[in-house]
Coordinates of C-alpha atoms and ligand atoms in Angstrom, one line a residue:
M132 CA 176.2 -115.4 31.5
P133 CA 175.1 -115.0 27.7
D134 CA 177.8 -112.5 26.1
T135 CA 177.5 -108.7 25.4
I136 CA 176.4 -109.6 22.1
D137 CA 174.1 -111.9 22.6
V138 CA 172.2 -109.5 25.3
Q139 CA 172.0 -107.1 22.6
R140 CA 170.5 -109.8 20.0
L141 CA 168.0 -110.9 22.4
H142 CA 166.8 -107.5 23.1
S143 CA 166.6 -106.6 19.9
A144 CA 164.2 -109.8 19.0
A145 CA 162.6 -109.3 22.5
L146 CA 161.4 -105.5 21.1
D147 CA 160.5 -107.1 17.7
A148 CA 158.3 -110.0 19.2
A149 CA 156.4 -107.3 21.6
A150 CA 153.0 -107.3 21.1
N151 CA 152.8 -103.8 22.4
A152 CA 154.0 -100.7 19.3
I153 CA 157.4 -99.5 20.4
V154 CA 158.4 -96.1 19.0
I155 CA 161.6 -94.7 19.9
T156 CA 161.9 -90.8 18.9
D157 CA 164.4 -88.2 19.3
R158 CA 164.8 -85.1 21.6
E159 CA 162.5 -83.3 18.6
G160 CA 160.4 -86.3 18.5
I161 CA 161.3 -87.9 15.2
M162 CA 161.1 -91.0 15.3
V163 CA 164.2 -93.3 14.8
W164 CA 163.3 -97.0 15.5
V165 CA 159.8 -98.5 15.6
N166 CA 159.3 -102.3 16.2
P167 CA 157.1 -104.9 13.6
A168 CA 154.0 -104.3 16.6
F169 CA 153.9 -100.5 15.0
T170 CA 153.3 -101.4 11.9
R171 CA 151.0 -104.1 12.6
L172 CA 149.0 -101.1 14.4
T173 CA 149.1 -98.3 12.9
G174 CA 149.4 -99.7 9.1
F175 CA 153.1 -97.6 8.3
S176 CA 156.1 -99.5 7.5
A177 CA 159.3 -98.8 9.2
E178 CA 160.6 -97.2 6.5
E179 CA 157.6 -95.0 6.2
A180 CA 157.9 -94.1 9.8
L181 CA 161.5 -93.1 10.4
G182 CA 162.7 -89.8 10.3
K183 CA 158.8 -88.6 10.5
N184 CA 157.0 -87.0 13.4
P185 CA 154.5 -89.0 14.8
R186 CA 152.4 -85.9 14.6
D187 CA 152.4 -85.6 11.2
L188 CA 151.7 -89.8 10.4
I189 CA 149.0 -90.2 12.8
K190 CA 147.5 -87.7 14.7
S191 CA 143.8 -87.7 14.5
G192 CA 142.6 -84.5 15.1
A193 CA 140.8 -85.9 18.0
H194 CA 142.3 -83.8 20.5
E195 CA 143.2 -80.4 21.5
P196 CA 146.5 -78.7 21.3
A197 CA 146.5 -78.2 25.0
F198 CA 146.9 -82.3 25.2
Y199 CA 149.8 -82.7 23.6
R200 CA 151.1 -79.2 25.2
D201 CA 150.7 -81.0 28.2
L202 CA 152.6 -84.2 27.3
W203 CA 155.0 -82.4 26.2
Q204 CA 155.2 -80.4 29.3
T205 CA 155.8 -83.4 31.4
V206 CA 157.8 -85.4 29.0
L207 CA 160.4 -82.8 28.6
A208 CA 160.4 -82.2 32.7
G209 CA 161.8 -85.8 32.6
N210 CA 158.3 -87.4 33.8
V211 CA 156.9 -90.3 32.2
W212 CA 153.6 -89.6 30.4
H213 CA 150.6 -92.2 30.5
G214 CA 147.4 -91.8 28.9
E215 CA 144.9 -92.7 26.6
M216 CA 145.2 -91.1 23.0
T217 CA 143.0 -91.6 19.5
N218 CA 145.4 -91.7 16.8
R219 CA 144.5 -92.4 12.7
R220 CA 145.5 -95.4 11.0
K221 CA 147.2 -95.4 7.5
D222 CA 143.6 -96.6 5.8
G223 CA 142.2 -93.6 7.7
T224 CA 140.8 -95.4 10.6
V225 CA 140.8 -93.8 14.0
Y226 CA 141.6 -95.9 17.1
P227 CA 141.8 -95.9 20.7
E228 CA 145.2 -96.7 22.4
E229 CA 147.1 -96.4 25.8
Q230 CA 150.8 -94.9 25.9
T231 CA 153.2 -94.6 28.0
I232 CA 156.1 -92.0 26.9
T233 CA 159.4 -92.4 28.9
P234 CA 162.2 -90.0 28.7
V235 CA 165.6 -91.3 28.3
K236 CA 168.8 -89.3 29.4
D237 CA 172.2 -89.5 28.9
A238 CA 175.1 -89.7 31.7
Q239 CA 174.5 -85.9 32.0
G240 CA 171.1 -86.1 32.7
K241 CA 170.0 -84.5 29.8
I242 CA 167.1 -86.0 27.7
T243 CA 168.3 -87.7 24.1
H244 CA 165.3 -90.0 23.6
F245 CA 161.8 -90.8 24.0
I246 CA 160.7 -94.3 24.4
A247 CA 156.6 -95.1 24.0
I248 CA 154.5 -98.1 23.9
K249 CA 151.3 -98.3 22.8
Q250 CA 148.6 -100.4 23.4
D251 CA 145.4 -101.0 21.0
L252 CA 142.3 -100.4 23.3
T253 CA 139.6 -101.2 20.1
E254 CA 139.0 -104.5 21.5
A255 CA 138.7 -103.3 25.4
K256 CA 136.4 -100.6 24.1
R257 CA 134.3 -102.7 22.1
L258 CA 133.6 -105.6 25.4
E259 CA 133.2 -102.5 27.6
A260 CA 130.8 -101.0 25.4
Q261 CA 128.7 -104.5 25.4
I262 CA 129.1 -104.3 28.8
Q263 CA 127.5 -101.3 29.3
Q264 CA 124.4 -102.1 26.8
A265 CA 123.8 -105.7 28.6
Q266 CA 123.7 -103.8 32.2
K267 CA 121.8 -101.0 30.9
M268 CA 119.2 -103.5 29.6
E269 CA 119.1 -105.4 33.0
S270 CA 118.8 -102.4 35.1
V271 CA 115.5 -101.2 32.4
G272 CA 114.1 -104.6 33.3
H273 CA 114.8 -104.4 36.7
L274 CA 113.1 -100.5 36.6
A275 CA 110.4 -101.8 34.5
G276 CA 109.3 -105.2 36.8
G277 CA 109.7 -103.0 39.8
I278 CA 107.0 -100.4 38.4
A279 CA 104.9 -103.5 37.3
H280 CA 104.8 -105.0 40.6
D281 CA 103.8 -101.9 42.3
F282 CA 101.3 -100.9 39.6
N283 CA 99.8 -104.2 39.7
N284 CA 98.9 -103.9 43.8
L285 CA 97.1 -100.9 42.9
L286 CA 95.2 -102.4 40.1
G287 CA 94.1 -105.3 42.3
V288 CA 92.9 -102.9 44.8
I289 CA 90.5 -100.9 42.0
T290 CA 89.3 -104.0 40.6
V291 CA 88.0 -105.1 44.0
F292 CA 86.3 -101.6 45.1
G293 CA 85.5 -101.0 41.8
E294 CA 83.6 -104.3 42.0
L295 CA 82.2 -104.0 45.4
A296 CA 81.1 -100.6 44.3
G297 CA 78.6 -102.1 41.8
D298 CA 77.6 -105.3 44.2
G299 CA 74.3 -103.1 45.4
L300 CA 73.1 -101.4 42.4
P301 CA 70.2 -102.4 40.8
A302 CA 70.5 -104.6 37.6
D303 CA 69.3 -101.7 35.4
D304 CA 71.2 -98.7 37.0
P305 CA 73.1 -96.7 34.5
R306 CA 76.4 -96.8 36.2
R307 CA 77.0 -100.0 36.2
A308 CA 78.1 -99.5 32.7
D309 CA 80.7 -96.9 34.4
L310 CA 81.9 -99.5 36.6
Q311 CA 82.5 -101.6 33.8
N312 CA 84.8 -99.5 31.6
I313 CA 86.4 -98.8 34.7
Q314 CA 86.9 -102.9 34.6
D315 CA 87.6 -103.1 31.0
A316 CA 90.5 -100.4 31.4
V317 CA 91.9 -102.2 34.4
Q318 CA 91.9 -105.4 32.5
R319 CA 93.7 -103.8 29.8
A320 CA 96.5 -102.3 32.2
A321 CA 96.8 -105.6 33.5
T322 CA 97.9 -106.9 30.2
L323 CA 100.3 -104.1 29.6
T324 CA 101.9 -104.9 33.2
R325 CA 102.0 -108.5 31.8
Q326 CA 104.1 -107.6 29.3
L327 CA 106.6 -105.4 31.0
L328 CA 107.0 -108.5 33.7
A329 CA 107.4 -110.5 30.4
F330 CA 110.2 -108.1 29.3
S331 CA 112.0 -107.8 32.5
R332 CA 111.9 -111.7 32.9
Q333 CA 109.9 -111.8 36.1
Q334 CA 106.9 -113.1 35.6
V335 CA 105.9 -116.6 37.2
L336 CA 104.8 -119.2 35.0
H337 CA 101.9 -120.6 34.5
P338 CA 101.4 -122.7 31.9
R339 CA 98.0 -123.3 31.1
V340 CA 95.7 -124.4 28.2
L341 CA 95.1 -121.6 25.9
D342 CA 94.2 -121.1 22.3
P343 CA 97.7 -119.3 20.3
N344 CA 95.0 -117.5 18.4
A345 CA 93.4 -115.6 21.2
V346 CA 96.5 -114.3 22.6
I347 CA 98.2 -113.0 19.2
T348 CA 94.9 -110.9 18.8
D349 CA 95.3 -109.6 22.0
L350 CA 98.8 -108.5 21.4
M351 CA 98.4 -107.1 18.4
K352 CA 98.0 -103.8 19.0
M353 CA 100.9 -103.5 21.1
L354 CA 103.2 -105.5 18.0
G355 CA 101.8 -102.6 16.0
R356 CA 102.9 -100.0 18.1
L357 CA 106.5 -102.2 18.4
I358 CA 106.5 -102.7 14.7
G359 CA 105.7 -99.5 13.0
E360 CA 103.7 -97.8 10.5
D361 CA 106.3 -98.7 7.2
I362 CA 105.4 -102.8 8.2
E363 CA 102.3 -103.9 7.0
M364 CA 101.2 -106.4 9.4
I365 CA 98.9 -109.4 8.4
T366 CA 97.3 -112.3 10.4
E367 CA 96.0 -116.0 9.1
L368 CA 94.9 -117.3 12.1
D369 CA 93.1 -120.9 11.4
K370 CA 90.7 -121.6 14.3
N371 CA 91.5 -125.4 14.2
A372 CA 95.1 -124.6 15.1
G373 CA 94.1 -126.3 18.5
R374 CA 95.0 -125.1 22.2
V375 CA 98.3 -125.6 23.8
R376 CA 100.1 -125.6 27.0
I377 CA 102.1 -122.8 27.8
D378 CA 102.8 -119.8 30.0
T379 CA 100.6 -116.5 28.3
G380 CA 103.4 -114.3 29.2
Q381 CA 106.1 -116.8 27.6
L382 CA 104.2 -116.7 24.4
E383 CA 104.0 -113.6 24.3
Q384 CA 107.8 -112.6 24.7
V385 CA 107.9 -115.2 22.1
L386 CA 105.8 -113.5 19.5
V387 CA 107.3 -110.0 20.7
N388 CA 110.9 -111.3 20.2
L389 CA 110.2 -113.1 16.5
A390 CA 108.2 -109.7 15.8
V391 CA 111.1 -107.5 16.7
N392 CA 113.8 -109.3 14.8
A393 CA 111.3 -109.0 11.7
R394 CA 111.3 -105.7 11.9
D395 CA 115.3 -105.4 12.6
A396 CA 115.1 -107.1 9.2
M397 CA 113.0 -104.9 7.1
P398 CA 114.5 -101.1 7.7
R399 CA 112.9 -100.0 4.7
G400 CA 109.4 -101.6 5.5
G401 CA 107.7 -105.0 4.2
K402 CA 105.7 -107.5 5.0
L403 CA 104.8 -109.0 8.6
R404 CA 103.1 -112.4 8.5
I405 CA 101.5 -114.2 11.7
A406 CA 99.9 -117.4 10.9
T407 CA 98.4 -120.2 13.0
S408 CA 97.5 -123.5 11.5
P409 CA 97.2 -127.0 12.7
V410 CA 99.2 -129.8 11.4
Q411 CA 99.3 -134.2 12.0
L412 CA 103.1 -135.4 12.4
D413 CA 103.7 -139.0 11.9
N414 CA 107.3 -140.3 13.7
N415 CA 109.4 -139.4 10.7
A416 CA 107.6 -136.3 10.4
A417 CA 108.0 -135.5 13.8
H418 CA 111.6 -136.9 14.1
Q419 CA 112.5 -134.1 10.9
Q420 CA 111.0 -131.4 12.7
G421 CA 113.4 -132.0 15.9
L422 CA 110.2 -133.0 18.0
E423 CA 110.0 -136.1 20.0
R424 CA 106.5 -137.5 19.5
A425 CA 104.1 -138.1 17.1
G426 CA 100.6 -136.5 17.1
G427 CA 99.0 -132.9 16.6
Y428 CA 100.8 -129.6 16.8
A429 CA 100.0 -126.3 16.3
V430 CA 101.8 -124.5 14.1
L431 CA 102.8 -120.9 14.1
T432 CA 104.6 -119.1 11.9
V433 CA 106.2 -115.4 11.9
S434 CA 107.4 -114.6 8.3
D435 CA 109.1 -111.1 6.8
T436 CA 110.1 -110.3 4.0
G437 CA 113.6 -108.8 5.2
S438 CA 117.2 -109.1 4.6
G439 CA 117.1 -112.8 5.1
M440 CA 119.6 -114.7 6.8
S441 CA 123.0 -116.5 5.6
A442 CA 123.7 -120.3 6.3
E443 CA 126.1 -119.4 9.0
T444 CA 123.5 -116.7 10.8
Q445 CA 120.9 -119.5 10.7
A446 CA 123.0 -122.1 12.4
R447 CA 124.3 -119.8 15.1
A448 CA 120.7 -118.0 15.3
F449 CA 119.8 -119.6 18.6
E450 CA 123.3 -119.2 20.4
P451 CA 122.8 -117.0 23.5
F452 CA 124.6 -113.5 22.7
F453 CA 124.8 -113.9 18.7
T454 CA 124.0 -111.2 17.3
T455 CA 124.6 -109.6 13.8
K456 CA 123.3 -106.4 14.9
G457 CA 126.6 -105.0 16.5
T458 CA 126.0 -103.4 20.1
K459 CA 122.8 -102.5 19.2
G460 CA 121.5 -106.6 19.7
T461 CA 121.5 -108.7 22.5
G462 CA 121.8 -112.1 20.9
L463 CA 119.2 -113.4 23.8
G464 CA 116.0 -113.0 21.7
L465 CA 115.9 -116.2 19.6
A466 CA 118.0 -117.8 22.5
T467 CA 115.0 -117.0 24.9
V468 CA 112.5 -118.1 22.2
H469 CA 113.9 -121.3 21.9
G470 CA 114.5 -121.7 25.3
I471 CA 110.7 -121.3 26.1
I472 CA 109.7 -123.5 23.1
R473 CA 111.6 -126.5 24.3
Q474 CA 110.3 -126.1 27.4
S475 CA 107.1 -126.5 26.1
H476 CA 108.0 -129.6 24.4
G477 CA 107.9 -127.7 21.1
N478 CA 110.5 -127.0 18.6
I479 CA 111.1 -123.8 16.4
V480 CA 113.0 -123.8 13.1
I481 CA 114.2 -121.5 10.6
S482 CA 113.8 -121.2 7.1
S483 CA 115.0 -118.2 5.0
T484 CA 116.6 -116.5 1.9
I485 CA 118.7 -113.9 1.7
G486 CA 116.9 -111.1 0.0
T487 CA 113.9 -112.6 0.1
G488 CA 113.3 -113.1 3.9
T489 CA 112.9 -115.3 6.8
T490 CA 110.4 -117.6 8.2
L491 CA 110.3 -118.6 11.9
T492 CA 108.3 -122.1 12.4
V493 CA 107.3 -122.7 15.8
F494 CA 105.5 -126.4 16.6
L495 CA 103.6 -126.7 19.8
P496 CA 102.0 -129.8 21.1
Q497 CA 98.3 -129.6 21.2
V498 CA 96.4 -130.7 24.5
A499 CA 94.2 -133.5 23.6
S500 CA 92.6 -134.0 26.5
H501 CA 89.7 -131.4 27.2
E502 CA 89.6 -132.2 30.6
E503 CA 91.4 -129.3 32.2
E504 CA 89.5 -126.8 30.2
R505 CA 86.3 -128.2 31.0
R506 CA 87.2 -128.0 34.6
A507 CA 88.0 -124.7 34.4
M508 CA 84.6 -123.5 32.4
A509 CA 82.6 -125.3 34.9
R510 CA 83.9 -123.3 37.6
E511 CA 83.7 -120.1 36.1
P512 CA 80.8 -118.5 36.9
E513 CA 79.9 -119.4 40.9
T514 CA 81.6 -117.2 43.6
Q515 CA 81.6 -118.9 46.4
G516 CA 82.1 -118.5 50.2
G517 CA 82.5 -120.3 53.1
S518 CA 82.9 -119.7 56.7
E519 CA 86.0 -120.9 57.7
T520 CA 89.0 -119.6 59.4
V521 CA 91.5 -117.8 57.3
L522 CA 94.9 -116.2 58.1
L523 CA 95.8 -113.4 55.5
V524 CA 99.7 -112.0 55.4
E525 CA 100.0 -108.9 53.1
D526 CA 102.5 -106.0 53.9
D527 CA 100.6 -103.9 51.1
A528 CA 98.0 -101.9 53.2
A529 CA 95.7 -101.6 49.8
I530 CA 95.9 -105.1 48.9
R531 CA 95.2 -106.1 53.0
L532 CA 91.9 -103.7 53.2
A533 CA 90.7 -105.4 49.5
A534 CA 91.1 -109.1 50.0
S535 CA 90.1 -108.8 53.9
T536 CA 87.0 -107.0 52.7
V537 CA 85.9 -109.6 49.8
L538 CA 87.1 -112.2 52.2
M539 CA 84.5 -110.9 55.1
R540 CA 81.9 -110.4 52.4
L541 CA 81.8 -114.1 51.5
G542 CA 81.8 -115.4 55.1
Y543 CA 85.3 -116.0 56.2
M544 CA 86.2 -115.3 59.5
V545 CA 89.5 -113.2 58.8
I546 CA 93.0 -113.0 60.9
V547 CA 95.6 -110.4 59.2
A548 CA 98.8 -110.0 59.8
L549 CA 101.4 -107.3 58.3
T550 CA 104.2 -110.0 58.1
G551 CA 105.3 -113.6 58.6
E552 CA 106.6 -113.3 62.1
E553 CA 103.5 -111.5 63.1
A554 CA 101.3 -114.3 61.5
L555 CA 103.3 -116.5 63.5
A556 CA 102.2 -114.9 66.6
Q557 CA 98.7 -114.4 65.6
A558 CA 98.6 -118.2 65.1
D559 CA 99.8 -119.0 68.2
R560 CA 97.5 -116.8 70.2
H561 CA 94.4 -117.9 67.9
Q562 CA 92.5 -120.7 70.0
G563 CA 90.4 -122.4 67.6
A564 CA 91.3 -123.7 64.1
I565 CA 92.8 -121.9 60.9
H566 CA 91.9 -123.4 57.5
L567 CA 94.1 -121.6 55.6
V568 CA 97.3 -119.2 55.3
I569 CA 96.8 -116.7 52.1
S570 CA 100.4 -115.2 52.2
D571 CA 101.9 -112.4 50.2
V572 CA 105.2 -114.3 48.3
V573 CA 107.6 -111.8 49.0
L574 CA 107.0 -110.2 53.0
P575 CA 109.8 -108.4 54.6
G576 CA 111.6 -110.7 57.0
L577 CA 110.2 -114.4 56.7
D578 CA 108.8 -115.2 53.1
G579 CA 105.5 -116.7 52.3
L580 CA 107.3 -119.9 51.5
G581 CA 108.8 -119.8 54.8
L582 CA 105.9 -119.4 56.7
V583 CA 103.6 -121.8 55.3
G584 CA 106.8 -124.6 56.5
R585 CA 106.5 -122.7 59.9
L586 CA 102.6 -122.7 60.2
R587 CA 102.7 -126.3 59.8
E588 CA 104.8 -127.4 62.1
Q589 CA 102.2 -126.1 64.7
R590 CA 99.1 -127.0 62.3
P591 CA 100.1 -130.0 59.9
K592 CA 96.4 -130.0 57.7
I593 CA 96.3 -125.8 57.4
K594 CA 96.0 -125.3 53.5
A595 CA 98.0 -122.3 51.9
L596 CA 97.4 -120.2 48.6
L597 CA 100.5 -117.6 47.8
M598 CA 99.8 -115.0 46.0
S599 CA 102.4 -112.6 44.1
G600 CA 102.4 -109.8 41.3
Y601 CA 105.8 -111.7 40.7
P602 CA 108.5 -113.2 43.0
S603 CA 111.2 -110.4 42.6
D604 CA 114.4 -113.4 42.5
S605 CA 114.5 -116.3 40.6
M606 CA 115.3 -118.3 43.9
T607 CA 112.1 -117.5 45.0
R608 CA 110.5 -118.1 41.8
R609 CA 111.7 -121.6 41.2
G610 CA 110.6 -122.5 44.8
V611 CA 107.2 -121.3 44.8
E612 CA 106.6 -123.5 41.3
Q613 CA 108.5 -126.6 43.1
S614 CA 106.3 -125.7 46.4
G615 CA 103.2 -127.1 44.1
L616 CA 101.1 -124.7 46.3
P617 CA 98.2 -122.9 44.8
F618 CA 99.3 -119.7 43.1
L619 CA 97.0 -116.5 43.5
E620 CA 98.1 -113.9 40.7
K621 CA 98.0 -110.2 41.3
P622 CA 96.2 -108.4 40.7
F623 CA 93.2 -110.7 41.4
S624 CA 89.5 -110.1 41.1
T625 CA 86.9 -110.7 44.1
S626 CA 85.7 -113.6 41.8
S627 CA 90.0 -115.1 41.2
L628 CA 90.3 -114.2 44.9
S629 CA 87.1 -116.2 45.7
R630 CA 87.7 -119.1 43.5
G631 CA 91.2 -119.6 44.8
V632 CA 90.4 -119.3 48.3
R633 CA 87.7 -121.8 47.9
D634 CA 89.7 -124.3 45.6
A635 CA 92.4 -124.1 48.2
L636 CA 90.4 -124.8 51.1
D637 CA 88.4 -127.7 48.9
S638 CA 92.0 -129.4 47.8
V639 CA 92.3 -133.4 49.3
T640 CA 95.8 -133.1 50.2
P641 CA 97.6 -130.4 52.4
N642 CA 98.3 -128.7 49.4
Ligands
ADP62 P1 119.2 -109.9 18.3 O1 118.0 -109.6 17.5 O2 119.5 -108.7 19.3 O3 120.4 -109.7 17.5 P2 118.6 -112.6 18.3 O4 118.7 -113.7 18.9 O5 116.8 -112.3 18.4 O6 119.1 -111.1 18.4 O7 118.7 -112.5 16.8 C1 120.3 -113.8 16.5 C2 120.5 -113.0 15.0 O8 119.7 -114.0 14.2 C3 120.1 -111.7 15.0 O9 121.2 -110.9 15.1 C4 120.0 -111.6 13.0 O10 121.4 -111.7 12.3 C5 119.2 -113.3 12.8 N1 117.7 -112.8 12.6 C6 117.1 -113.2 13.4 N2 115.7 -113.0 13.2 C7 115.8 -112.6 12.1 C8 114.9 -112.1 10.7 N3 113.6 -112.2 11.1 N4 115.6 -111.9 9.6 C9 117.1 -111.6 9.4 N5 118.2 -112.2 10.2 C10 117.3 -112.6 11.3
MG63 MG1 116.2 -109.9 18.4

């Protein structure tokens, strides 16, 4: 057992060591003792604090007189007061703190002192704000994704019936031009929804061979709106840049993120330049740019005349959640860009000078063979029908009607079902062959992938074609990508539907 002196010494050492600021005042609120944490929190030394009322030292003016009245009433009645308070440091900055004030009574029960224990809430509040911001982004993303999904379905219906309406018209009928205007507008709307889905990261990946110049040109108008008028946009697109294999939505996402960063770096305006060019890299040069292979690359640069980045910022810029923009930044832009580019076997490098500007250079491997392209071109014009039996599973009534109308006009025998379960029952009842199942990925109950698996237990040779605007969760998305089943993106047109169906039917292996 330590003796009394020791206990006192230990008590006082403990109070000194406490992380929380501790203040003892007399009955009138005059400070008679403070610990070192109080000085760390407020900036006032013990000498400056003792003999004063906290009111005169650290009151911030953030609270109404009633707030303090309530506090005093509580503690003078002998009760503990607990709450949050905003106070002011010696240097004038205000800070939030959590405070517990406990009255101390003498042997007669009379209050002689108050003990206040304070905890700095600055860091906790900052974290809370950050989490709130992240949650807000997530819910905006969900909302955008949800609207885009329904919107896509409607666009599919407009496309299909617009095309069907034009079918019977003579070649020189003026209504053909009206219908074409409708289709053009639908295409633009579909591009917008793709961008919304890219923003909410809910798109299905379709790496395909594309011309980066075309994607940039298509995106310019939207970028213009995003960047604002104070920034001059320049494009220098080399038509020999080459073709690359990447998902359109992802390439758009890369460009949008880089352009937004450039905008943020130029709050008082400046120049944003987007350029493309081809480059041939030997082994050495490729390794220097962090690339695995020698060969031809399409180079995409996004340059600004903004603030530039320090060496430290450059070193950390691709880290997820690294941001120099406080709560306005997510720190996810460049991390996402980096992920997309690496996934496409390319690389992205920064070169930047403080005060002069920044250039982000993206290398994407050029696709050597034109095989894939030629195949795509060859089958573009035809819309071939057939006489096979197809099972169409779609829960959206309008899409179901549009798709079945097109398929029947093409000569197919169509069985429709609203759900996976109903499709199984239909297949059970149907005596003859079913050559193909066309199913929405996301269905209430049994989903598209599950349905294909179940159908193949009974009919191992049945071909399958999945369709969706986006599978809503990443599990489903990965499942679809890994299944290797052909996939038809909504909104579809009569030609993309007829081609998708024909290709799926003609594929050699059960796909
Ligand atoms: P965020 O934009 O949300 O901060 P990013 O991952 O897009 O996150 O960017 C990370 C950081 O890299 C930014 O906070 C900024 O400091 C720096 N940065 C990115 N692009 C530029 C640029 N064009 N000019 C200057 N700094 C940039
Ligand atoms: Mg950013």
